[in-house]
mmCIF file of C-alpha atoms in Angstrom:
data_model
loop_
_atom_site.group_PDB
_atom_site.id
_atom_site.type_symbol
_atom_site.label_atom_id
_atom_site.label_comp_id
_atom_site.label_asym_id
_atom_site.label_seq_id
_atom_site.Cartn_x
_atom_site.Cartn_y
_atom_site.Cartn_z
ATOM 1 C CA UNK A 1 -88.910 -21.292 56.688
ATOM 2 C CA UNK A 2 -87.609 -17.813 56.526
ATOM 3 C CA UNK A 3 -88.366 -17.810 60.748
ATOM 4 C CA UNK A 4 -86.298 -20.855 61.154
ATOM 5 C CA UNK A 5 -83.420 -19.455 59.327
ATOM 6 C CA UNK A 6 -83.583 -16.441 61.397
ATOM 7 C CA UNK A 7 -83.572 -18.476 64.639
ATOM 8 C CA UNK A 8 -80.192 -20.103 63.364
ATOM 9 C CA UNK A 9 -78.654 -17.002 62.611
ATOM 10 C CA UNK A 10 -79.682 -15.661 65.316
ATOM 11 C CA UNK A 11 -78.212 -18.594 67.472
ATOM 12 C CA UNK A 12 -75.082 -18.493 65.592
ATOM 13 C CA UNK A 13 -74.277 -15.062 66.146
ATOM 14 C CA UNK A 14 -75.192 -15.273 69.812
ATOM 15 C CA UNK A 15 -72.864 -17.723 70.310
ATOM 16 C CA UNK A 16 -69.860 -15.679 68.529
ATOM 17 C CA UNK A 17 -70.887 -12.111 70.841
ATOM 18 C CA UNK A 18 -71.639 -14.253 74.135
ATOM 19 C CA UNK A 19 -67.804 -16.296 74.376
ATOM 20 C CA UNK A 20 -65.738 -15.032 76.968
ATOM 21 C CA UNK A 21 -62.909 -13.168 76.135
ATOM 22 C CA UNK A 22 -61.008 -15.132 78.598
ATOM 23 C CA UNK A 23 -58.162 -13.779 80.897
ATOM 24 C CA UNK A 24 -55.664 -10.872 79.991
ATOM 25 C CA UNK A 25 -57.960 -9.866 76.902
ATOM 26 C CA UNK A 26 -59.929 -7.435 78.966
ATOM 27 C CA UNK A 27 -58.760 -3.723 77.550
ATOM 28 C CA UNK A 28 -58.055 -0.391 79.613
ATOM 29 C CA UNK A 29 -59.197 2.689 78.956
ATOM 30 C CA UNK A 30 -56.656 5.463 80.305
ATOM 31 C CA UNK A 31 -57.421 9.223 80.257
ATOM 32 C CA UNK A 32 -57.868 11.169 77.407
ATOM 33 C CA UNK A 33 -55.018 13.631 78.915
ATOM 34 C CA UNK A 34 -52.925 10.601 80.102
ATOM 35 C CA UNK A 35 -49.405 11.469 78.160
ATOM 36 C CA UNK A 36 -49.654 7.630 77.029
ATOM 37 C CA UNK A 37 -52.740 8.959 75.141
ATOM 38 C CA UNK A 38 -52.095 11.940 73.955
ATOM 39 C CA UNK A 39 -48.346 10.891 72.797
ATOM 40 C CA UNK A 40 -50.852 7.944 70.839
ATOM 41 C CA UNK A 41 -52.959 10.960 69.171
ATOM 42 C CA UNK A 42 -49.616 13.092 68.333
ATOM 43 C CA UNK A 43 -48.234 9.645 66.637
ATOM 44 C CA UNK A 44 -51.831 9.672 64.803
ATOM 45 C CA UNK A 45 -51.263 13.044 63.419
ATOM 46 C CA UNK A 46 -48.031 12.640 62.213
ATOM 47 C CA UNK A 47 -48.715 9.853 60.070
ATOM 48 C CA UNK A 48 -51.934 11.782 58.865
ATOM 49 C CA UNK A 49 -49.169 14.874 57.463
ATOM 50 C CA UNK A 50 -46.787 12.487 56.386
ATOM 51 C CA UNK A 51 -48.717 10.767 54.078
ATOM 52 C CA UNK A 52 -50.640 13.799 52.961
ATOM 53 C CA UNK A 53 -49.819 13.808 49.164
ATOM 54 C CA UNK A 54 -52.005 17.194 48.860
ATOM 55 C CA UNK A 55 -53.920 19.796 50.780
ATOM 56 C CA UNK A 56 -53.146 21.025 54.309
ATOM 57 C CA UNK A 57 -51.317 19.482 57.362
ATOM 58 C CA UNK A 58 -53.664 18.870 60.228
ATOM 59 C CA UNK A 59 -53.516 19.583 64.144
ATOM 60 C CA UNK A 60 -54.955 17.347 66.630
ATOM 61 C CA UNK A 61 -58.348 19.477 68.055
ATOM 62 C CA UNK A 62 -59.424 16.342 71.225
ATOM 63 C CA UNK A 63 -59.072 12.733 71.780
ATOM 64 C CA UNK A 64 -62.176 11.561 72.220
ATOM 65 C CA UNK A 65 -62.143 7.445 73.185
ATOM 66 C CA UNK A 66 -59.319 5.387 74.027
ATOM 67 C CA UNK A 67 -59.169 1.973 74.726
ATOM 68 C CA UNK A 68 -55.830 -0.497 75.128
ATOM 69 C CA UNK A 69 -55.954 -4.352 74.782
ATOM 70 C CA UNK A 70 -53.315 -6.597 75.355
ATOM 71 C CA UNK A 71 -51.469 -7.590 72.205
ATOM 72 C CA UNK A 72 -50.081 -11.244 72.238
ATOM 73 C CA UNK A 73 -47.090 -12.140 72.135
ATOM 74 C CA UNK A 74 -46.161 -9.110 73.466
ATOM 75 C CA UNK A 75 -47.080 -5.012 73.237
ATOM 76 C CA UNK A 76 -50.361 -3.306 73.226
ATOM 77 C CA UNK A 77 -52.630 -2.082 70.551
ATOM 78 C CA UNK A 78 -54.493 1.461 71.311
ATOM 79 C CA UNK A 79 -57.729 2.092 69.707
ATOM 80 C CA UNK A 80 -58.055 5.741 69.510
ATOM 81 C CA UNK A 81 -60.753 8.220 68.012
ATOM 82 C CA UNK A 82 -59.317 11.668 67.421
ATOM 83 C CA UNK A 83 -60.294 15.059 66.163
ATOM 84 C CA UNK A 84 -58.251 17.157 63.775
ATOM 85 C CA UNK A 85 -58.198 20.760 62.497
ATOM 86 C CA UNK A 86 -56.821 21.869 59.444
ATOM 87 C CA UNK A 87 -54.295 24.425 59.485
ATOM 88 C CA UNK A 88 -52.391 27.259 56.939
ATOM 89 C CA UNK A 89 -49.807 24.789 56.147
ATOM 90 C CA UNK A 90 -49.620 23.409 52.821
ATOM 91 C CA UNK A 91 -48.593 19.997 53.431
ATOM 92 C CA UNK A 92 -45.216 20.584 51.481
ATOM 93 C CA UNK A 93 -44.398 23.577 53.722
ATOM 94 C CA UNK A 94 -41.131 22.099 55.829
ATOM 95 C CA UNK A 95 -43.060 24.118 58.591
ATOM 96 C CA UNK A 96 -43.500 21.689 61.313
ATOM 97 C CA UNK A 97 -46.963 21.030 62.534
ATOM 98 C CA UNK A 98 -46.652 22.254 65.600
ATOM 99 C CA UNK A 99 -45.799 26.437 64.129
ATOM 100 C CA UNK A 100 -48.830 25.958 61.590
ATOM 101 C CA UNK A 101 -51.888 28.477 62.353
ATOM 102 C CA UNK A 102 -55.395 26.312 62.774
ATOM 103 C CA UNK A 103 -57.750 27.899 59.652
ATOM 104 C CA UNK A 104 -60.422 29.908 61.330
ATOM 105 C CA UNK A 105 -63.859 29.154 61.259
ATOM 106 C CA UNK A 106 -64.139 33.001 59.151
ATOM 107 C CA UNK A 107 -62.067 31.266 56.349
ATOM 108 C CA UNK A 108 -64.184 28.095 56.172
ATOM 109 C CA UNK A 109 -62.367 25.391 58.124
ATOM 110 C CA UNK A 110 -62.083 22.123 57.709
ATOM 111 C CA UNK A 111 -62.142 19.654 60.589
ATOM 112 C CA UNK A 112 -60.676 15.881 60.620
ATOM 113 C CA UNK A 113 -62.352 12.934 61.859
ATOM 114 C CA UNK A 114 -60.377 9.678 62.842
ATOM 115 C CA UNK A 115 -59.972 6.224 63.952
ATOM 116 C CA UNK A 116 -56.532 4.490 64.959
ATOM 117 C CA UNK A 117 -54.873 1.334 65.955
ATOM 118 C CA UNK A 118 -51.547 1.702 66.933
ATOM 119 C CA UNK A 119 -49.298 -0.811 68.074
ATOM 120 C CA UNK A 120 -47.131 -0.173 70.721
ATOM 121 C CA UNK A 121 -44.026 -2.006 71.943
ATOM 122 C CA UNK A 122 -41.021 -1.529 73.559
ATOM 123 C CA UNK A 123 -42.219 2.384 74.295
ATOM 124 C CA UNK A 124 -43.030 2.793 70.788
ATOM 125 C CA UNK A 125 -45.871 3.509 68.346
ATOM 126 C CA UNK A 126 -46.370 2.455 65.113
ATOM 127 C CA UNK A 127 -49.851 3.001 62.985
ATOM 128 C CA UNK A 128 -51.319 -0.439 62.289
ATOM 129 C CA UNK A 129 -55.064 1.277 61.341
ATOM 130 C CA UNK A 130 -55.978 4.608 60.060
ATOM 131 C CA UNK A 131 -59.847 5.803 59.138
ATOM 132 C CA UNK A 132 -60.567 9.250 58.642
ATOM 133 C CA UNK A 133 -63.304 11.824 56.643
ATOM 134 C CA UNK A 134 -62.848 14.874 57.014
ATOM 135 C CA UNK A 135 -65.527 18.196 56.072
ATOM 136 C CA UNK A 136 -65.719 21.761 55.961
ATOM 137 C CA UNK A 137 -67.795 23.499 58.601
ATOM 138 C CA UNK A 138 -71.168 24.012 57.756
ATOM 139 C CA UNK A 139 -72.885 27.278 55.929
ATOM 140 C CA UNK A 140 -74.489 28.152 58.967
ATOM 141 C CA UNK A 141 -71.805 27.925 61.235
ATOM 142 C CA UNK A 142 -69.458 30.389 58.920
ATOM 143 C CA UNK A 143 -72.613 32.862 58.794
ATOM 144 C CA UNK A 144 -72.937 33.106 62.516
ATOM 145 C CA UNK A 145 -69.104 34.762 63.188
ATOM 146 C CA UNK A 146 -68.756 36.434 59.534
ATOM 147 C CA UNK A 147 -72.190 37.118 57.619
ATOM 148 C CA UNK A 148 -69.818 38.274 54.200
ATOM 149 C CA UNK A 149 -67.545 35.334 54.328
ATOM 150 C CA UNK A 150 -67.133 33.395 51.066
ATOM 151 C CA UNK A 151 -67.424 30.002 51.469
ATOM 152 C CA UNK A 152 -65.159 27.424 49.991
ATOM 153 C CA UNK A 153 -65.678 26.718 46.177
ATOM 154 C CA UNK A 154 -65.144 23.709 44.129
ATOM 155 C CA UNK A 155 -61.784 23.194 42.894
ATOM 156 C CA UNK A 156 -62.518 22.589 39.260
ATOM 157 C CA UNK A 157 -64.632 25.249 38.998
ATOM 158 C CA UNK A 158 -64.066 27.361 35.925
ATOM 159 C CA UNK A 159 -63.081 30.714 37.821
ATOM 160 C CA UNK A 160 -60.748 29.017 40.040
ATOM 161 C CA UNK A 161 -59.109 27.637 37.558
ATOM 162 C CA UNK A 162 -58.610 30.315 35.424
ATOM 163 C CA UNK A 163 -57.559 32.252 38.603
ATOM 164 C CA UNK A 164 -54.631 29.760 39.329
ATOM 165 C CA UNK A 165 -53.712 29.749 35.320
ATOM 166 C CA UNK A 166 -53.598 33.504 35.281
ATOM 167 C CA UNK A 167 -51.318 33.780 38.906
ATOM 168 C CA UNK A 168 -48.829 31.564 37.594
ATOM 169 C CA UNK A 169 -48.736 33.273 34.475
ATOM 170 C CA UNK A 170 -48.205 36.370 36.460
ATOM 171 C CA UNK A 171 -45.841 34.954 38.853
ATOM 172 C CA UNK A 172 -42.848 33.621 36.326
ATOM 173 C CA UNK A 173 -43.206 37.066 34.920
ATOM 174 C CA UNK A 174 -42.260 38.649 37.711
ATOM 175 C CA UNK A 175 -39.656 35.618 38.456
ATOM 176 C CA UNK A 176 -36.073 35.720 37.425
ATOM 177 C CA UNK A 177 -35.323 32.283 38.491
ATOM 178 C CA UNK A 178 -37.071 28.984 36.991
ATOM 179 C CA UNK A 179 -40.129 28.679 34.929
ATOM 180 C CA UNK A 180 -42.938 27.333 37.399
ATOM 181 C CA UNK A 181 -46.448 25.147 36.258
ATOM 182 C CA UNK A 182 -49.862 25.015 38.366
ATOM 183 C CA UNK A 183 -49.062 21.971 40.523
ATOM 184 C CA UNK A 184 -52.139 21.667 42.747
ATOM 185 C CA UNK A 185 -55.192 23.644 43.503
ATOM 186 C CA UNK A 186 -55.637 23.269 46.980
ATOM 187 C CA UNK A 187 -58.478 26.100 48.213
ATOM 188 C CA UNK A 188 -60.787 28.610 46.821
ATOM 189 C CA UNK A 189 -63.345 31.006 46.976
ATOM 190 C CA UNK A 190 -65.501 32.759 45.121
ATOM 191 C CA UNK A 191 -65.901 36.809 46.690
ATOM 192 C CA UNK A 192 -69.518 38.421 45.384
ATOM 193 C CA UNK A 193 -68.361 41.788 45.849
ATOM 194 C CA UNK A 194 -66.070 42.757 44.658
ATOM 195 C CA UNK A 195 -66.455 40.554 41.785
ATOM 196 C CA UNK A 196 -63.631 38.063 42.501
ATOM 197 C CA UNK A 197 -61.978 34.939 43.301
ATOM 198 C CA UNK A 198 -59.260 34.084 45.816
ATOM 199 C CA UNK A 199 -57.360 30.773 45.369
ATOM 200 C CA UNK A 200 -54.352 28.962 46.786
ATOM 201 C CA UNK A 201 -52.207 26.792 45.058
ATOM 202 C CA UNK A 202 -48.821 25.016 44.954
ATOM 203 C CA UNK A 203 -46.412 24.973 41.560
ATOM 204 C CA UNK A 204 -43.359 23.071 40.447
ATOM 205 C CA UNK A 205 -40.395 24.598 39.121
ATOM 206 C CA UNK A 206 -38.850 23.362 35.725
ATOM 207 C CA UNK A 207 -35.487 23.395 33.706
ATOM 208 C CA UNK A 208 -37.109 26.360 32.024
ATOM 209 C CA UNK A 209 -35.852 29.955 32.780
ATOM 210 C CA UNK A 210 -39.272 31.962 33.703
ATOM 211 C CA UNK A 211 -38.263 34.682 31.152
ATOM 212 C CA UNK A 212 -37.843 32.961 28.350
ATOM 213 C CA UNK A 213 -40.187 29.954 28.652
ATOM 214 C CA UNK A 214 -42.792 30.267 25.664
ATOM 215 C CA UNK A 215 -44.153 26.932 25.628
ATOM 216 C CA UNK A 216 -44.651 24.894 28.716
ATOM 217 C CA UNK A 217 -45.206 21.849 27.416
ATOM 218 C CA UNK A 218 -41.283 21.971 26.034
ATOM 219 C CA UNK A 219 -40.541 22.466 29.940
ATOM 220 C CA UNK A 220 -39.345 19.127 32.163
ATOM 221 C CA UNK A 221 -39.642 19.299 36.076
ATOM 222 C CA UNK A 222 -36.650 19.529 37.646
ATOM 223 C CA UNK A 223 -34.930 16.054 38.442
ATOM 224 C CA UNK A 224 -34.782 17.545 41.899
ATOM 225 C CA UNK A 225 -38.168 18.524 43.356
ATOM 226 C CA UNK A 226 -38.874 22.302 43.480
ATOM 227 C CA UNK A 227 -42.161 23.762 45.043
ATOM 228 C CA UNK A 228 -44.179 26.363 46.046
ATOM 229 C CA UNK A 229 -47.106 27.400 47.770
ATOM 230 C CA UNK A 230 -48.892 30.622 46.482
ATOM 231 C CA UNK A 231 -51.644 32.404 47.492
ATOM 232 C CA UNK A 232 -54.292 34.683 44.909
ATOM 233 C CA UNK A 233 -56.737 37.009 44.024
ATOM 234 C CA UNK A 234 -58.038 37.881 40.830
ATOM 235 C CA UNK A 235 -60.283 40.811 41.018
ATOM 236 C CA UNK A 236 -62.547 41.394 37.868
ATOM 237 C CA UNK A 237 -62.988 44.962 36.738
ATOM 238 C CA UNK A 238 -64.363 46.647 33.633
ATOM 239 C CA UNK A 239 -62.282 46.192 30.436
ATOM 240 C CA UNK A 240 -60.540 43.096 32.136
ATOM 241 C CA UNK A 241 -59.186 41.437 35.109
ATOM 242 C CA UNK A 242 -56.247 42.198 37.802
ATOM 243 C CA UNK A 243 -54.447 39.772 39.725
ATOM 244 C CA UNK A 244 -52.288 39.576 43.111
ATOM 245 C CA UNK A 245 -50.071 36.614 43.878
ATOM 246 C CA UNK A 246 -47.731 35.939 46.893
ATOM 247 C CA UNK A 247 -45.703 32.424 46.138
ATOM 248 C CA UNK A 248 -43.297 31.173 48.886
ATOM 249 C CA UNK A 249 -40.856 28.745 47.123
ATOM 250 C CA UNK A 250 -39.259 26.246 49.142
ATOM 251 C CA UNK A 251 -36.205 24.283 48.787
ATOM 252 C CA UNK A 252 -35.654 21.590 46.463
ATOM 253 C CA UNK A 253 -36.124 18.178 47.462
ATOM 254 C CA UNK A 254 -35.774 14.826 46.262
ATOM 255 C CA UNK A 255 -38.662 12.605 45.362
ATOM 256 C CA UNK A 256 -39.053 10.366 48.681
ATOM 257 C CA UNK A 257 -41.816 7.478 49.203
ATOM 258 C CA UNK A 258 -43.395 8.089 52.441
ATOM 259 C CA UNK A 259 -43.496 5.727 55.356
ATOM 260 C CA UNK A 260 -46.131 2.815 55.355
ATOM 261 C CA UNK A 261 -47.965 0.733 58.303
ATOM 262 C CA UNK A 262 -45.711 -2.216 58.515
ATOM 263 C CA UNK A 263 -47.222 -5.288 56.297
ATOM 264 C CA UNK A 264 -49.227 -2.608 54.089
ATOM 265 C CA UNK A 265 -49.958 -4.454 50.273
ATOM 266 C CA UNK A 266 -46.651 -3.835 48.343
ATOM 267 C CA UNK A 267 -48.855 -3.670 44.913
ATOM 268 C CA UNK A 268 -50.284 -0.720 46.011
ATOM 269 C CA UNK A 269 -48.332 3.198 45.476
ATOM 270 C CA UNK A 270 -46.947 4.745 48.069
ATOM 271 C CA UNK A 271 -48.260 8.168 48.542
ATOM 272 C CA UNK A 272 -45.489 10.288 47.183
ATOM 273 C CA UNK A 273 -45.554 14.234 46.743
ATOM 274 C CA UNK A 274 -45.013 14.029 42.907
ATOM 275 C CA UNK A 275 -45.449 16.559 40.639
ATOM 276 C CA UNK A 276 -45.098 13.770 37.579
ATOM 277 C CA UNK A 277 -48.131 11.478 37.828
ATOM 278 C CA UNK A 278 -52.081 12.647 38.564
ATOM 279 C CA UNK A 279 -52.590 12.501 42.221
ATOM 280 C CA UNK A 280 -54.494 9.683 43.193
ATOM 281 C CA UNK A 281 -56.834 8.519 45.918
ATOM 282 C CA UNK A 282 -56.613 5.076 47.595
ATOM 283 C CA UNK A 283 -59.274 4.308 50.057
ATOM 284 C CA UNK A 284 -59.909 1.080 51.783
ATOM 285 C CA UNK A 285 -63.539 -1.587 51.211
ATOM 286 C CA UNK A 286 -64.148 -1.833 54.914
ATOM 287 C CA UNK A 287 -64.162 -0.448 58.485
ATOM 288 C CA UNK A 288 -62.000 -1.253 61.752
ATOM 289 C CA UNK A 289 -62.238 -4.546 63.827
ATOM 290 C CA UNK A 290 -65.641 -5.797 65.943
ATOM 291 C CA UNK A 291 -65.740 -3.537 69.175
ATOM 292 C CA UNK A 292 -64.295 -5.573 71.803
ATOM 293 C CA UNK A 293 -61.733 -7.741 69.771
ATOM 294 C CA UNK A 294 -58.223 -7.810 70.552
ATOM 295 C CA UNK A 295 -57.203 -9.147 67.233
ATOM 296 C CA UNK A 296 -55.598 -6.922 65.133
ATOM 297 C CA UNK A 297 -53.733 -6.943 61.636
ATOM 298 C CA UNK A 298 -52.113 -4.869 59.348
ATOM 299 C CA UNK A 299 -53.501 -1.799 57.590
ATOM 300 C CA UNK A 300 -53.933 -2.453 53.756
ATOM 301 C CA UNK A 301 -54.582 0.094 50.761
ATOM 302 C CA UNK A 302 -57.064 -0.515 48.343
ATOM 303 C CA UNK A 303 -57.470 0.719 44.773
ATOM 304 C CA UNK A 304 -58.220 4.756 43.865
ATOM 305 C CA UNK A 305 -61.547 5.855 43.531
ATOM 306 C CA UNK A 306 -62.736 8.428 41.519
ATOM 307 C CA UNK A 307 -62.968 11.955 43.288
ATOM 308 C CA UNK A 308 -65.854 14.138 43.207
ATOM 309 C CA UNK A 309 -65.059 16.443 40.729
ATOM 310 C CA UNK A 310 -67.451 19.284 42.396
ATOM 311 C CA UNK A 311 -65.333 18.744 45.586
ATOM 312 C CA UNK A 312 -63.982 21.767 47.692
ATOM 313 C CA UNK A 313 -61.550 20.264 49.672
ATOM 314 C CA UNK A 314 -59.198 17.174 49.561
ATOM 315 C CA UNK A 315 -61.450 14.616 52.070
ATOM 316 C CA UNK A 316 -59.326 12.908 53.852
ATOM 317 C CA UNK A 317 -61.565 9.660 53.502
ATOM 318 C CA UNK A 318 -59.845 9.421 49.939
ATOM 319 C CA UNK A 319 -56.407 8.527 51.687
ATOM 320 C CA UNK A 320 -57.038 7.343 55.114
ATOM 321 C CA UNK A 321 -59.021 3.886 55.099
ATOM 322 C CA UNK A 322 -57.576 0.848 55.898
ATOM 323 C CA UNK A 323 -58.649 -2.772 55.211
ATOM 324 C CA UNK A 324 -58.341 -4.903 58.552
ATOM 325 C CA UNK A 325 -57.982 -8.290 58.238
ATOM 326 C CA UNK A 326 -57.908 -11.530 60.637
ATOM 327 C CA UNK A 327 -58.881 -14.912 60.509
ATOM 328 C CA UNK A 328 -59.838 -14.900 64.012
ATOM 329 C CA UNK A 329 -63.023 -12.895 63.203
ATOM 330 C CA UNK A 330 -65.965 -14.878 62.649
ATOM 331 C CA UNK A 331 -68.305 -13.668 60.064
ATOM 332 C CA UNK A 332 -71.794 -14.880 59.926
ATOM 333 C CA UNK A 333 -73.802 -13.734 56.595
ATOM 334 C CA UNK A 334 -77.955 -14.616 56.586
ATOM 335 C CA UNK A 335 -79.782 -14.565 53.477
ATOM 336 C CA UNK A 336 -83.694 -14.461 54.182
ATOM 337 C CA UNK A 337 -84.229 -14.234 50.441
#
């Protein structure tokens, strides 16, 4: 019985896979350094940094695949794998993308991974798909060009966090302007000798002065967005601890909803760069479209999963997975059970 229902299966899909696509359905695939692709990829990366509610901006590294079907009624959709780098920029630095430094592989870099549909019509893109992970370069890789180099550490851990507690303590007391709170921990490591830990962060300015805040939980953000992006070591020596922090405040800036893939679920938040709600994650239940299909719909968020907590970097899986959906896609399921 369980042979037969295989055969049907089988049959079924066959007959899905083996229909002709029919004329004007059959995609191009242009040049990876055609300027129709690469303008594709630099679309790509600018929605990646503008819906970046934490961590670092990324830079396109390659295109690696492109392919371009004919979109009815009218346009074309580009499927597009891309990699990224991560750079220096904090993704609230106004620094454009295209002045941020790439991290070197020395300082443990992270690199991007991702898969777009774009739409494109009358000469322009707009992101209809977006799937990315992204990772840190491997132990071994970081060994090869620096044998000493600390390697990233997790966020929560207890001496990063008490490193970022300590620099903004020791930042508003050096500050005569507004009292500013830990916003973000965004990278750390942990340096064996000497005994200490370097950590970069971002903070939020309040309606506190710096001087004469005592309590921060009597503090309010400002009604006008403040923040900065600071950089830290705390260096542990005997009879106590010394610490070194650079912040760069930038100008204050409204709170602004980001832009969305057109037809993207209305029930679902907008990533925002907020200091007044815990950051949150949405990620997507499926992958892209069947190879080889030129129907295409709207990117959807899904709900926020729960973060690793021993996590060194801000994955950019936990932002960048849409939901495709189209009732032109036949789905076949087999249960041999």
């Amino acid at each position: 019985m369980k042979s037969l229902v295989l055969l049907l299966c089988l049959a079924r899909l066959w007959g899905c896979h083996s229909a002709p696509h029919g004329p004007g359905l059959i995609y191009r695939q242009p040049n990876c350094d055609d300027p129709e692709t690469e303008e594709a990829a630099l679309v790509a990366v600018d929605y990646i940094n503008q819906n970046l509610p934490w961590g670092y901006k990324h830079t396109l590294n390659q295109i690696d695949e492109v392919k371009v079907w004919p979109q009815q009624p009218f346009g074309e959709m580009f499927e597009i794998e891309i990699d990224t780098l991560e750079t220096t920029c904090h993704v609230l630095d106004p620094t454009p993308v295209a002045g941020c430094r790439v991290r070197q592989l020395k300082e443990h870099a992270v690199e991007g991974d991702c898969d777009f549909q774009l739409l494109k019509v009358n000469g322009k893109f707009s992101v209809e798909y977006a799937k990315c992970d992204s990772s840190p370069d491997s132990a071994e890789d970081v060994r090869k060009v620096c044998r000493d180099c600390p390697l990233l550490a997790p966020l929560n851990d207890t001496r990063v966090v008490h490193a970022a507690e300590a620099a903004v303590t020791a930042f508003n007391a050096q500050n005569n302007g507004s009292n500013f709170q830990l916003e973000e921990i965004s990278r750390a490591q942990l340096v064996p000798l000497p005994p200490s830990t370097y950590v970069e962060f971002t903070i939020s300015g309040t309606d506190c002065v710096a001087k004469e805040a005592t309590e921060a939980a009597n503090c309010n953000l400002l009604a006008k967005k403040q923040y900065g992006f600071c950089k830290a070591t705390l260096n542990e020596k005997l009879g106590g601890e010394e610490v070194a922090v650079t912040c760069t405040v930038f100008q204050t800036q409204p709170a602004t909803s980001q832009p969305q893939p057109e037809g993207a679920n209305e029930a679902v938040p907008t990533p925002v760069v907020d200091a007044d709600a815990p950051a949150s994650y949405p990620v997507g239940a499926s992958g892209p479209l069947p190879t080889g299909s030129p129907i295409y719909a709207h990117v959807l968020a899904a709900a926020p999963p729960v973060v690793p907590i021993h996590s060194s970097h801000y994955d950019l899986r936990h932002l960048f997975m849409g939901v495709a959906l189209s009732a032109d896609h036949a789905s076949v399921t087999c249960d041999l059970h």
